[in-house]
Coordinates of C-alpha atoms in Angstrom, one line a residue:
Chain A
M1 CA -0.1 0.1 0.0
I2 CA 1.6 3.5 -1.1
R3 CA -0.6 6.5 -0.2
V4 CA 0.8 9.9 -1.2
A5 CA -1.1 12.9 -0.2
V6 CA -0.7 16.7 -1.0
Q7 CA -3.3 18.8 1.2
D8 CA -4.3 22.3 2.6
A9 CA -5.5 20.7 5.4
A10 CA -3.6 19.9 8.7
I11 CA -2.0 16.5 8.7
D12 CA -3.8 14.2 11.1
I13 CA -0.7 12.1 12.2
A14 CA -2.6 9.8 14.5
A15 CA -5.3 8.6 11.3
E16 CA -2.2 7.8 9.2
L17 CA -0.7 6.1 11.9
D18 CA -3.9 4.0 12.8
I19 CA -3.9 2.8 9.0
H20 CA -0.5 1.5 9.3
D21 CA -1.1 0.0 13.1
A22 CA -4.3 -2.3 11.5
G23 CA -1.8 -3.7 9.3
G24 CA 0.2 -5.3 12.0
H25 CA 3.7 -4.7 10.3
G26 CA 6.6 -5.9 12.6
A27 CA 8.1 -2.1 12.3
S28 CA 7.0 1.3 11.1
A29 CA 9.5 4.1 11.0
S30 CA 8.3 7.6 10.9
F31 CA 9.5 11.5 10.2
I32 CA 7.7 14.5 11.5
G33 CA 8.8 17.7 10.2
R34 CA 7.2 20.9 11.3
V35 CA 7.9 24.7 10.9
R36 CA 10.3 26.0 13.1
G37 CA 9.8 29.5 15.1
E38 CA 13.3 30.5 14.9
G39 CA 14.1 34.2 13.7
D40 CA 10.5 35.9 14.5
L41 CA 8.7 33.7 11.5
V42 CA 5.2 34.3 11.8
E43 CA 4.2 32.2 8.5
L44 CA 5.5 29.6 6.1
F45 CA 3.7 29.4 2.6
L46 CA 4.3 26.4 0.7
E47 CA 3.9 27.1 -3.0
H48 CA 3.5 23.6 -5.1
H49 CA 2.6 22.6 -8.7
P50 CA -1.0 21.6 -9.1
L51 CA 0.0 18.3 -11.0
L52 CA 3.8 17.8 -10.7
T53 CA 4.2 17.8 -6.7
E54 CA 1.9 15.0 -6.2
A55 CA 3.6 12.9 -9.3
G56 CA 7.1 13.8 -7.8
L57 CA 6.2 12.3 -4.3
A58 CA 4.9 9.7 -5.9
D59 CA 7.9 8.9 -7.8
V60 CA 9.9 8.9 -5.0
A61 CA 7.4 6.7 -2.7
H62 CA 7.7 4.1 -5.8
V63 CA 11.7 4.3 -6.0
A64 CA 11.6 3.6 -2.3
A65 CA 9.1 0.7 -2.6
D66 CA 11.5 -0.7 -5.2
R67 CA 14.9 -0.1 -3.2
W68 CA 13.6 -1.4 0.4
S69 CA 11.1 -4.5 1.3
L70 CA 8.0 -2.4 2.4
S71 CA 4.6 -3.7 3.5
A72 CA 3.0 0.2 3.8
L73 CA 4.3 3.6 2.9
T74 CA 2.4 7.0 3.6
V75 CA 3.8 10.1 2.4
V76 CA 1.4 13.1 3.1
H77 CA 2.9 16.6 2.5
R78 CA 1.0 19.8 3.8
V79 CA 1.0 23.0 1.1
G80 CA -0.2 26.6 1.6
A81 CA -0.1 28.8 4.6
M82 CA 1.4 27.1 7.7
A83 CA 2.5 28.6 11.3
P84 CA 5.3 27.8 13.6
G85 CA 4.7 24.4 15.5
D86 CA 2.8 23.1 12.2
T87 CA 3.1 19.8 10.6
I88 CA 4.6 20.3 7.1
V89 CA 5.5 16.8 6.2
F90 CA 5.0 13.1 7.4
V91 CA 6.5 10.2 6.2
L92 CA 5.7 6.7 7.5
A93 CA 7.5 3.4 6.4
S94 CA 6.3 -0.1 7.4
S95 CA 8.4 -3.2 6.7
A96 CA 8.7 -6.8 8.5
H97 CA 12.2 -5.7 9.2
R98 CA 13.5 -2.6 11.2
A99 CA 16.2 -1.9 9.0
E100 CA 14.2 -1.6 5.9
A101 CA 11.5 1.0 7.6
L102 CA 14.6 3.1 8.9
A103 CA 16.1 3.3 6.0
A104 CA 13.0 4.0 3.4
C105 CA 12.0 6.7 5.9
E106 CA 15.3 8.7 6.0
Y107 CA 15.4 7.9 2.0
L108 CA 12.1 9.6 1.6
I109 CA 12.6 12.9 3.9
D110 CA 16.3 13.1 2.2
R111 CA 14.9 13.0 -1.3
L112 CA 11.6 15.3 -0.6
K113 CA 13.9 18.2 0.0
T114 CA 15.4 18.0 -3.4
D115 CA 13.3 16.2 -5.9
V116 CA 9.8 17.3 -5.1
M117 CA 8.3 20.5 -6.7
L118 CA 7.6 22.5 -3.3
W119 CA 8.7 26.1 -2.5
K120 CA 9.3 27.7 0.8
R121 CA 8.4 31.4 1.5
E122 CA 9.0 33.0 5.3
R123 CA 7.1 35.9 6.3
F124 CA 8.8 37.4 9.6
V125 CA 7.2 39.4 12.4
D126 CA 8.6 42.6 10.8
G127 CA 7.1 42.1 7.5
R128 CA 10.0 40.8 5.9
S129 CA 9.3 38.0 3.4
A130 CA 11.8 35.6 1.6
W131 CA 12.0 32.6 -0.5
V132 CA 13.7 29.9 1.0
E133 CA 17.3 29.2 -0.7
P134 CA 18.3 25.4 -1.6
R135 CA 20.7 24.3 1.1
E136 CA 23.6 22.8 0.2
G137 CA 23.5 20.1 3.0
D138 CA 20.3 18.8 2.0
R139 CA 21.8 18.7 -1.6
K140 CA 24.5 16.1 -0.1
R141 CA 22.3 14.1 1.8
A142 CA 20.1 13.5 -0.8
A143 CA 22.8 12.4 -3.4
R144 CA 24.2 9.9 -0.6
W145 CA 21.3 7.8 -2.2
D146 CA 22.6 7.8 -5.7
Chain W
M1 CA 3.0 25.6 -32.2
A2 CA 1.5 27.1 -29.1
L3 CA 3.4 26.6 -25.7
T4 CA 2.1 27.1 -22.4
I5 CA 4.7 28.4 -19.9
S6 CA 3.8 28.3 -16.0
Y7 CA 5.8 30.1 -13.3
F8 CA 6.4 29.2 -9.6
A9 CA 8.0 31.0 -6.5
W10 CA 10.5 34.0 -7.2
V11 CA 10.3 33.5 -10.9
R12 CA 6.4 33.8 -11.1
E13 CA 6.7 36.9 -8.9
R14 CA 9.5 38.4 -11.1
M15 CA 7.6 37.9 -14.0
G16 CA 4.4 38.9 -12.6
I17 CA 2.3 36.1 -13.7
G18 CA 1.8 32.4 -13.4
E19 CA 1.1 31.2 -16.7
E20 CA 1.3 32.4 -20.6
S21 CA 0.5 31.1 -24.1
I22 CA 2.9 32.0 -26.6
E23 CA 3.7 30.7 -30.0
R24 CA 7.0 28.8 -30.0
P25 CA 9.5 31.5 -31.8
V26 CA 11.8 30.4 -34.6
G27 CA 14.7 29.1 -33.5
V28 CA 13.6 28.0 -29.7
S29 CA 13.8 24.2 -29.4
T30 CA 15.6 23.8 -26.1
V31 CA 14.9 24.7 -22.3
A32 CA 17.8 27.0 -22.8
D33 CA 16.7 28.5 -25.9
L34 CA 13.1 29.4 -24.4
I35 CA 14.9 30.8 -21.4
A36 CA 17.4 33.0 -23.4
W37 CA 14.5 34.1 -25.6
L38 CA 12.2 35.2 -22.4
A39 CA 15.4 37.2 -21.0
A40 CA 16.0 39.0 -24.2
R41 CA 11.7 39.7 -24.7
D42 CA 11.7 42.3 -22.0
E43 CA 12.9 44.0 -19.2
R44 CA 11.0 41.5 -16.8
G45 CA 12.5 38.6 -18.6
G46 CA 16.0 40.2 -18.3
L47 CA 15.9 40.3 -14.6
T48 CA 14.2 37.1 -14.0
F49 CA 16.3 35.1 -15.6
S50 CA 19.7 37.3 -15.4
E51 CA 20.9 34.2 -14.0
P52 CA 20.0 31.0 -15.9
G53 CA 21.8 28.7 -13.5
R54 CA 19.0 29.7 -10.9
V55 CA 16.4 28.3 -12.7
R56 CA 15.0 24.7 -13.3
A57 CA 12.6 23.4 -15.8
A58 CA 10.1 20.8 -16.2
V59 CA 8.8 19.7 -19.8
D60 CA 5.6 17.8 -20.1
G61 CA 5.5 17.1 -16.6
R62 CA 9.2 15.8 -16.1
M63 CA 12.0 17.3 -15.0
A64 CA 14.2 18.8 -17.6
G65 CA 17.6 20.1 -18.2
P66 CA 19.1 23.0 -20.2
G67 CA 19.3 20.9 -23.5
T68 CA 15.6 19.3 -23.1
A69 CA 13.5 19.5 -26.3
L70 CA 10.6 21.5 -25.7
G71 CA 7.0 20.2 -25.6
R72 CA 3.5 21.5 -24.9
D73 CA 4.2 22.4 -21.5
I74 CA 7.2 24.2 -19.9
A75 CA 7.4 25.0 -16.1
L76 CA 10.1 27.3 -15.3
F77 CA 11.2 27.6 -11.0
P78 CA 14.1 27.9 -8.8
P79 CA 15.5 25.0 -7.0
V80 CA 13.0 23.0 -4.7
T81 CA 12.8 23.6 -1.3
G82 CA 10.3 21.2 0.2
G83 CA 10.2 18.6 3.0
Chain V
M1 CA 13.4 16.2 28.1
I2 CA 14.0 12.5 28.4
R3 CA 10.8 10.1 29.1
V4 CA 11.4 6.3 29.8
A5 CA 8.8 4.1 30.4
V6 CA 8.4 0.5 30.9
Q7 CA 4.7 -0.6 31.4
D8 CA 2.5 -3.9 31.0
A9 CA -0.5 -1.2 29.8
A10 CA -0.8 -0.6 25.9
I11 CA 1.4 2.1 24.6
D12 CA -0.8 5.0 24.0
I13 CA 1.8 6.4 20.6
A14 CA -1.3 9.3 19.9
A15 CA -0.5 10.8 23.6
E16 CA 3.5 10.4 23.4
L17 CA 3.3 11.9 19.9
D18 CA 1.1 15.0 21.6
I19 CA 3.8 15.6 24.0
H20 CA 6.6 16.0 21.4
D21 CA 4.1 17.9 18.9
A22 CA 3.2 20.6 21.5
G23 CA 7.2 21.1 21.6
G24 CA 7.5 22.7 18.2
H25 CA 10.1 20.6 17.4
G26 CA 11.6 21.1 13.7
A27 CA 12.1 17.4 13.3
S28 CA 10.7 14.1 14.8
A29 CA 11.7 10.4 14.2
S30 CA 10.2 7.8 15.7
F31 CA 10.1 3.9 15.5
I32 CA 7.3 1.5 16.4
G33 CA 8.1 -2.0 17.0
R34 CA 5.2 -4.5 16.9
V35 CA 4.6 -8.2 17.4
R36 CA 4.8 -9.9 14.5
G37 CA 2.0 -12.9 13.8
E38 CA 4.0 -15.1 11.6
G39 CA 4.5 -18.6 12.2
D40 CA 1.3 -19.2 14.3
L41 CA 2.3 -17.0 16.9
V42 CA -0.7 -16.4 19.7
E43 CA 1.4 -14.8 22.4
L44 CA 4.7 -12.9 23.1
F45 CA 5.7 -12.9 26.7
L46 CA 8.1 -10.4 27.3
E47 CA 10.3 -10.6 30.7
H48 CA 12.1 -7.8 32.6
H49 CA 13.9 -7.1 35.7
P50 CA 11.7 -4.8 37.7
L51 CA 14.7 -2.4 38.4
L52 CA 17.5 -2.8 35.8
T53 CA 15.3 -2.9 32.9
E54 CA 14.1 1.0 33.0
A55 CA 17.7 1.7 34.2
G56 CA 18.8 0.3 31.1
L57 CA 16.6 2.1 28.9
A58 CA 17.7 5.2 30.8
D59 CA 21.4 4.9 30.3
V60 CA 20.8 4.3 26.3
A61 CA 18.4 7.4 26.3
H62 CA 20.8 9.6 28.1
V63 CA 23.9 8.5 25.8
A64 CA 21.6 9.3 22.8
A65 CA 21.0 12.6 24.2
D66 CA 24.8 13.6 24.7
R67 CA 25.5 12.4 21.4
W68 CA 22.9 14.0 19.3
S69 CA 21.7 17.0 19.6
L70 CA 18.2 16.5 20.8
S71 CA 15.1 18.7 22.1
A72 CA 13.2 16.0 23.5
L73 CA 13.2 11.9 23.4
T74 CA 10.9 9.4 24.7
V75 CA 11.3 5.5 24.9
V76 CA 8.4 3.6 26.0
H77 CA 8.8 -0.3 26.1
R78 CA 6.2 -2.6 26.6
V79 CA 6.4 -5.6 28.9
G80 CA 4.3 -8.9 29.7
A81 CA 1.9 -10.6 27.6
M82 CA 1.2 -9.2 24.2
A83 CA -0.7 -10.6 21.0
P84 CA 0.2 -10.3 17.6
G85 CA -0.3 -6.6 16.3
D86 CA 0.4 -5.0 19.4
T87 CA 3.1 -2.2 20.1
I88 CA 5.9 -3.6 21.9
V89 CA 8.2 -0.5 21.7
F90 CA 7.8 3.1 20.6
V91 CA 11.0 5.5 20.5
L92 CA 10.8 9.1 19.5
A93 CA 13.6 11.8 19.1
S94 CA 13.1 15.5 18.3
S95 CA 15.5 17.7 17.2
A96 CA 15.8 21.1 15.3
H97 CA 17.8 19.1 12.6
R98 CA 16.4 16.0 10.9
A99 CA 19.6 14.6 10.7
E100 CA 20.0 14.3 14.4
A101 CA 16.4 13.2 15.2
L102 CA 16.6 10.3 12.7
A103 CA 19.8 8.9 13.7
A104 CA 19.0 9.2 17.3
C105 CA 16.1 7.2 16.9
E106 CA 17.8 4.4 14.7
Y107 CA 20.6 4.5 17.6
L108 CA 18.0 3.8 20.4
I109 CA 16.1 1.1 18.6
D110 CA 19.5 -0.9 17.6
R111 CA 20.7 -0.3 21.4
L112 CA 17.5 -1.6 22.9
K113 CA 17.9 -4.8 21.0
T114 CA 21.2 -5.6 22.6
D115 CA 21.5 -3.6 25.9
V116 CA 18.6 -3.6 28.0
M117 CA 17.5 -6.4 29.9
L118 CA 14.5 -7.8 28.3
W119 CA 13.6 -11.6 27.4
K120 CA 11.2 -12.5 24.6
R121 CA 9.3 -16.0 25.2
E122 CA 6.9 -16.9 22.0
R123 CA 3.8 -19.4 22.5
F124 CA 2.7 -20.8 19.2
V125 CA -0.9 -22.1 18.2
D126 CA 0.0 -25.6 18.7
G127 CA 1.2 -24.8 22.4
R128 CA 4.7 -24.8 21.6
S129 CA 6.8 -22.0 23.6
A130 CA 10.2 -21.0 23.3
W131 CA 12.6 -18.0 24.4
V132 CA 14.0 -16.4 21.6
E133 CA 17.6 -16.4 20.6
P134 CA 19.4 -13.3 20.3
R135 CA 20.2 -12.7 16.7
E136 CA 23.7 -11.9 15.4
G137 CA 22.1 -9.4 12.9
D138 CA 20.9 -7.0 15.9
R139 CA 24.3 -7.6 17.6
K140 CA 26.0 -6.4 14.4
R141 CA 23.8 -3.7 13.8
A142 CA 24.1 -2.3 17.5
A143 CA 28.1 -2.5 17.4
R144 CA 27.8 -0.3 14.3
W145 CA 27.5 2.6 16.8
D146 CA 30.8 2.0 19.1
Chain R
M1 CA 28.3 -12.4 53.6
A2 CA 24.8 -12.6 52.2
L3 CA 24.4 -12.9 48.5
T4 CA 21.2 -12.4 46.9
I5 CA 20.8 -14.4 43.4
S6 CA 18.4 -13.6 40.8
Y7 CA 17.4 -15.6 37.8
F8 CA 15.7 -14.5 34.7
A9 CA 14.1 -16.0 31.4
W10 CA 15.3 -19.6 30.6
V11 CA 17.7 -19.6 33.5
R12 CA 15.1 -19.1 36.0
E13 CA 12.8 -21.4 34.5
R14 CA 15.5 -24.2 34.5
M15 CA 16.8 -23.1 38.2
G16 CA 13.0 -23.4 39.3
I17 CA 13.1 -20.1 41.5
G18 CA 13.3 -16.7 40.4
E19 CA 15.6 -15.6 43.5
E20 CA 17.4 -17.2 46.6
S21 CA 19.8 -15.9 49.0
I22 CA 23.1 -17.9 50.2
E23 CA 25.8 -17.2 52.2
R24 CA 28.9 -16.9 49.8
P25 CA 31.1 -19.9 49.7
V26 CA 34.6 -19.9 50.5
G27 CA 36.5 -19.2 47.2
V28 CA 34.0 -18.0 45.3
S29 CA 34.6 -14.1 44.7
T30 CA 33.8 -13.3 40.8
V31 CA 31.1 -14.2 38.5
A32 CA 32.6 -16.9 36.9
D33 CA 33.4 -18.8 40.3
L34 CA 29.7 -18.3 41.4
I35 CA 28.5 -19.7 38.3
A36 CA 30.9 -22.8 38.7
W37 CA 29.7 -23.2 42.3
L38 CA 26.0 -23.2 41.1
A39 CA 27.1 -26.0 38.5
A40 CA 28.3 -28.3 41.1
R41 CA 26.2 -27.5 43.6
D42 CA 23.2 -29.7 42.3
E43 CA 21.6 -31.3 39.1
R44 CA 19.5 -28.3 38.3
G45 CA 22.7 -26.1 38.5
G46 CA 24.6 -28.6 36.2
L47 CA 22.0 -28.5 33.3
T48 CA 21.0 -24.9 33.8
F49 CA 25.1 -23.5 33.8
S50 CA 26.1 -26.4 31.1
E51 CA 27.2 -23.5 28.6
P52 CA 28.5 -20.8 31.0
G53 CA 29.4 -18.7 27.6
R54 CA 25.3 -18.5 27.2
V55 CA 24.8 -16.8 30.5
R56 CA 25.3 -13.2 31.3
A57 CA 25.2 -11.2 34.4
A58 CA 24.8 -8.2 36.5
V59 CA 26.2 -7.2 39.9
D60 CA 24.5 -4.7 42.0
G61 CA 22.6 -3.3 39.1
R62 CA 25.3 -3.0 36.5
M63 CA 26.4 -5.3 33.9
A64 CA 29.3 -7.7 34.4
G65 CA 31.9 -10.1 32.9
P66 CA 33.0 -13.3 34.2
G67 CA 35.7 -11.6 35.8
T68 CA 33.7 -8.9 37.7
A69 CA 33.9 -9.1 41.6
L70 CA 30.7 -10.0 43.5
G71 CA 28.8 -7.4 45.4
R72 CA 25.5 -7.9 47.2
D73 CA 23.3 -9.0 44.5
I74 CA 23.6 -10.6 41.3
A75 CA 21.5 -11.4 38.1
L76 CA 21.9 -14.3 36.0
F77 CA 20.2 -14.3 32.8
P78 CA 20.2 -15.2 29.2
P79 CA 21.5 -12.7 26.5
V80 CA 18.6 -10.0 26.2
T81 CA 16.3 -10.2 23.0
G82 CA 14.2 -6.8 23.8
G83 CA 13.2 -4.0 21.2

């Protein structure tokens, strides 16, 4: 089971976990990314491509499913306007074996940062607003999997 | 032939529009050709694409390089910052 | 914040996640281990040491907190009788940085397998019962961190 | 001096008890000494500790090796299988 979603609504992590829990998989590894509130950030806006963002997520998910032995995989990415503390992204990989679940989860979050069409803009308390520049560290982490 | 160009993030903001349709100009056959043509078309294009290396592209829904041949749809955008 | 628990009661993952969610950490990595239902297993019994098991969990948690930059860390291990599909162990590591959260989570689950005083006994549908033997793969995975 | 010995998992099952208190026998000063003494004490001990290498120990709440000196409390158990 591969589930991929791009949504404006808040991510319901408990509901996503319930689906994997019902599967009785031996191991589930998850990652939650949240909006950080440093530097007087008041809003994070995430722009996406109406067609290509979800397709890109699905591509990354299918590569992970081919590479590791997974019994279920969920990737949910929120888009639009978010406040500090809000969940931006949730990745959940389940497998009979913990090493597979852990590696797939890490792969997915690394690849999301560099391979999926999403752009972050930060707005600060003083009114400043800026697009987030890609980080070299993210590119290097993603390239570890090539 | 008609070409639909969509812009995202700061590329969209600098161009001042999200999408436009043009007739493909003569001699414009690759992503790099189109970016050079947009940069030469007007001042907005010149400012947006002053550093072509900062811009990424997708052609007909697939990530594309500067040498990729154009199709019907092309998206132009900065490097992604999701996750 | 380090939270360690050894309990007979079912693990309430949503409640554990809520605590980290309230902290607004940039990244949370988690691992859920469940009882697998293969080979006609009907019950998994997990024996523990009344004092040393929780102390051992706390030791592993503190080593992780020293090694990585974490803002919150939770380790909950269930003991006693469990059925297939039940959650045995839950690890949740939060940090401002995803690489730290992911590494700490993986470290914790690897170390739990070899360093904490817990013993699994499996009971099968035909009445057979056997203590689980340590696996060489677990020892090797744990030793990667030395 | 009194010594409290606790047993876990299959070591407990084979010994037939979870815990016992004994006076420390003369000449028994390390974990390995105690295991050898228990193996020689009776048939149960002989069967339980026929392969001393399969048994692990904790002394006064800390993981211990065969050469570790005894304290007040010693736990004997198989290699762990948690997680």
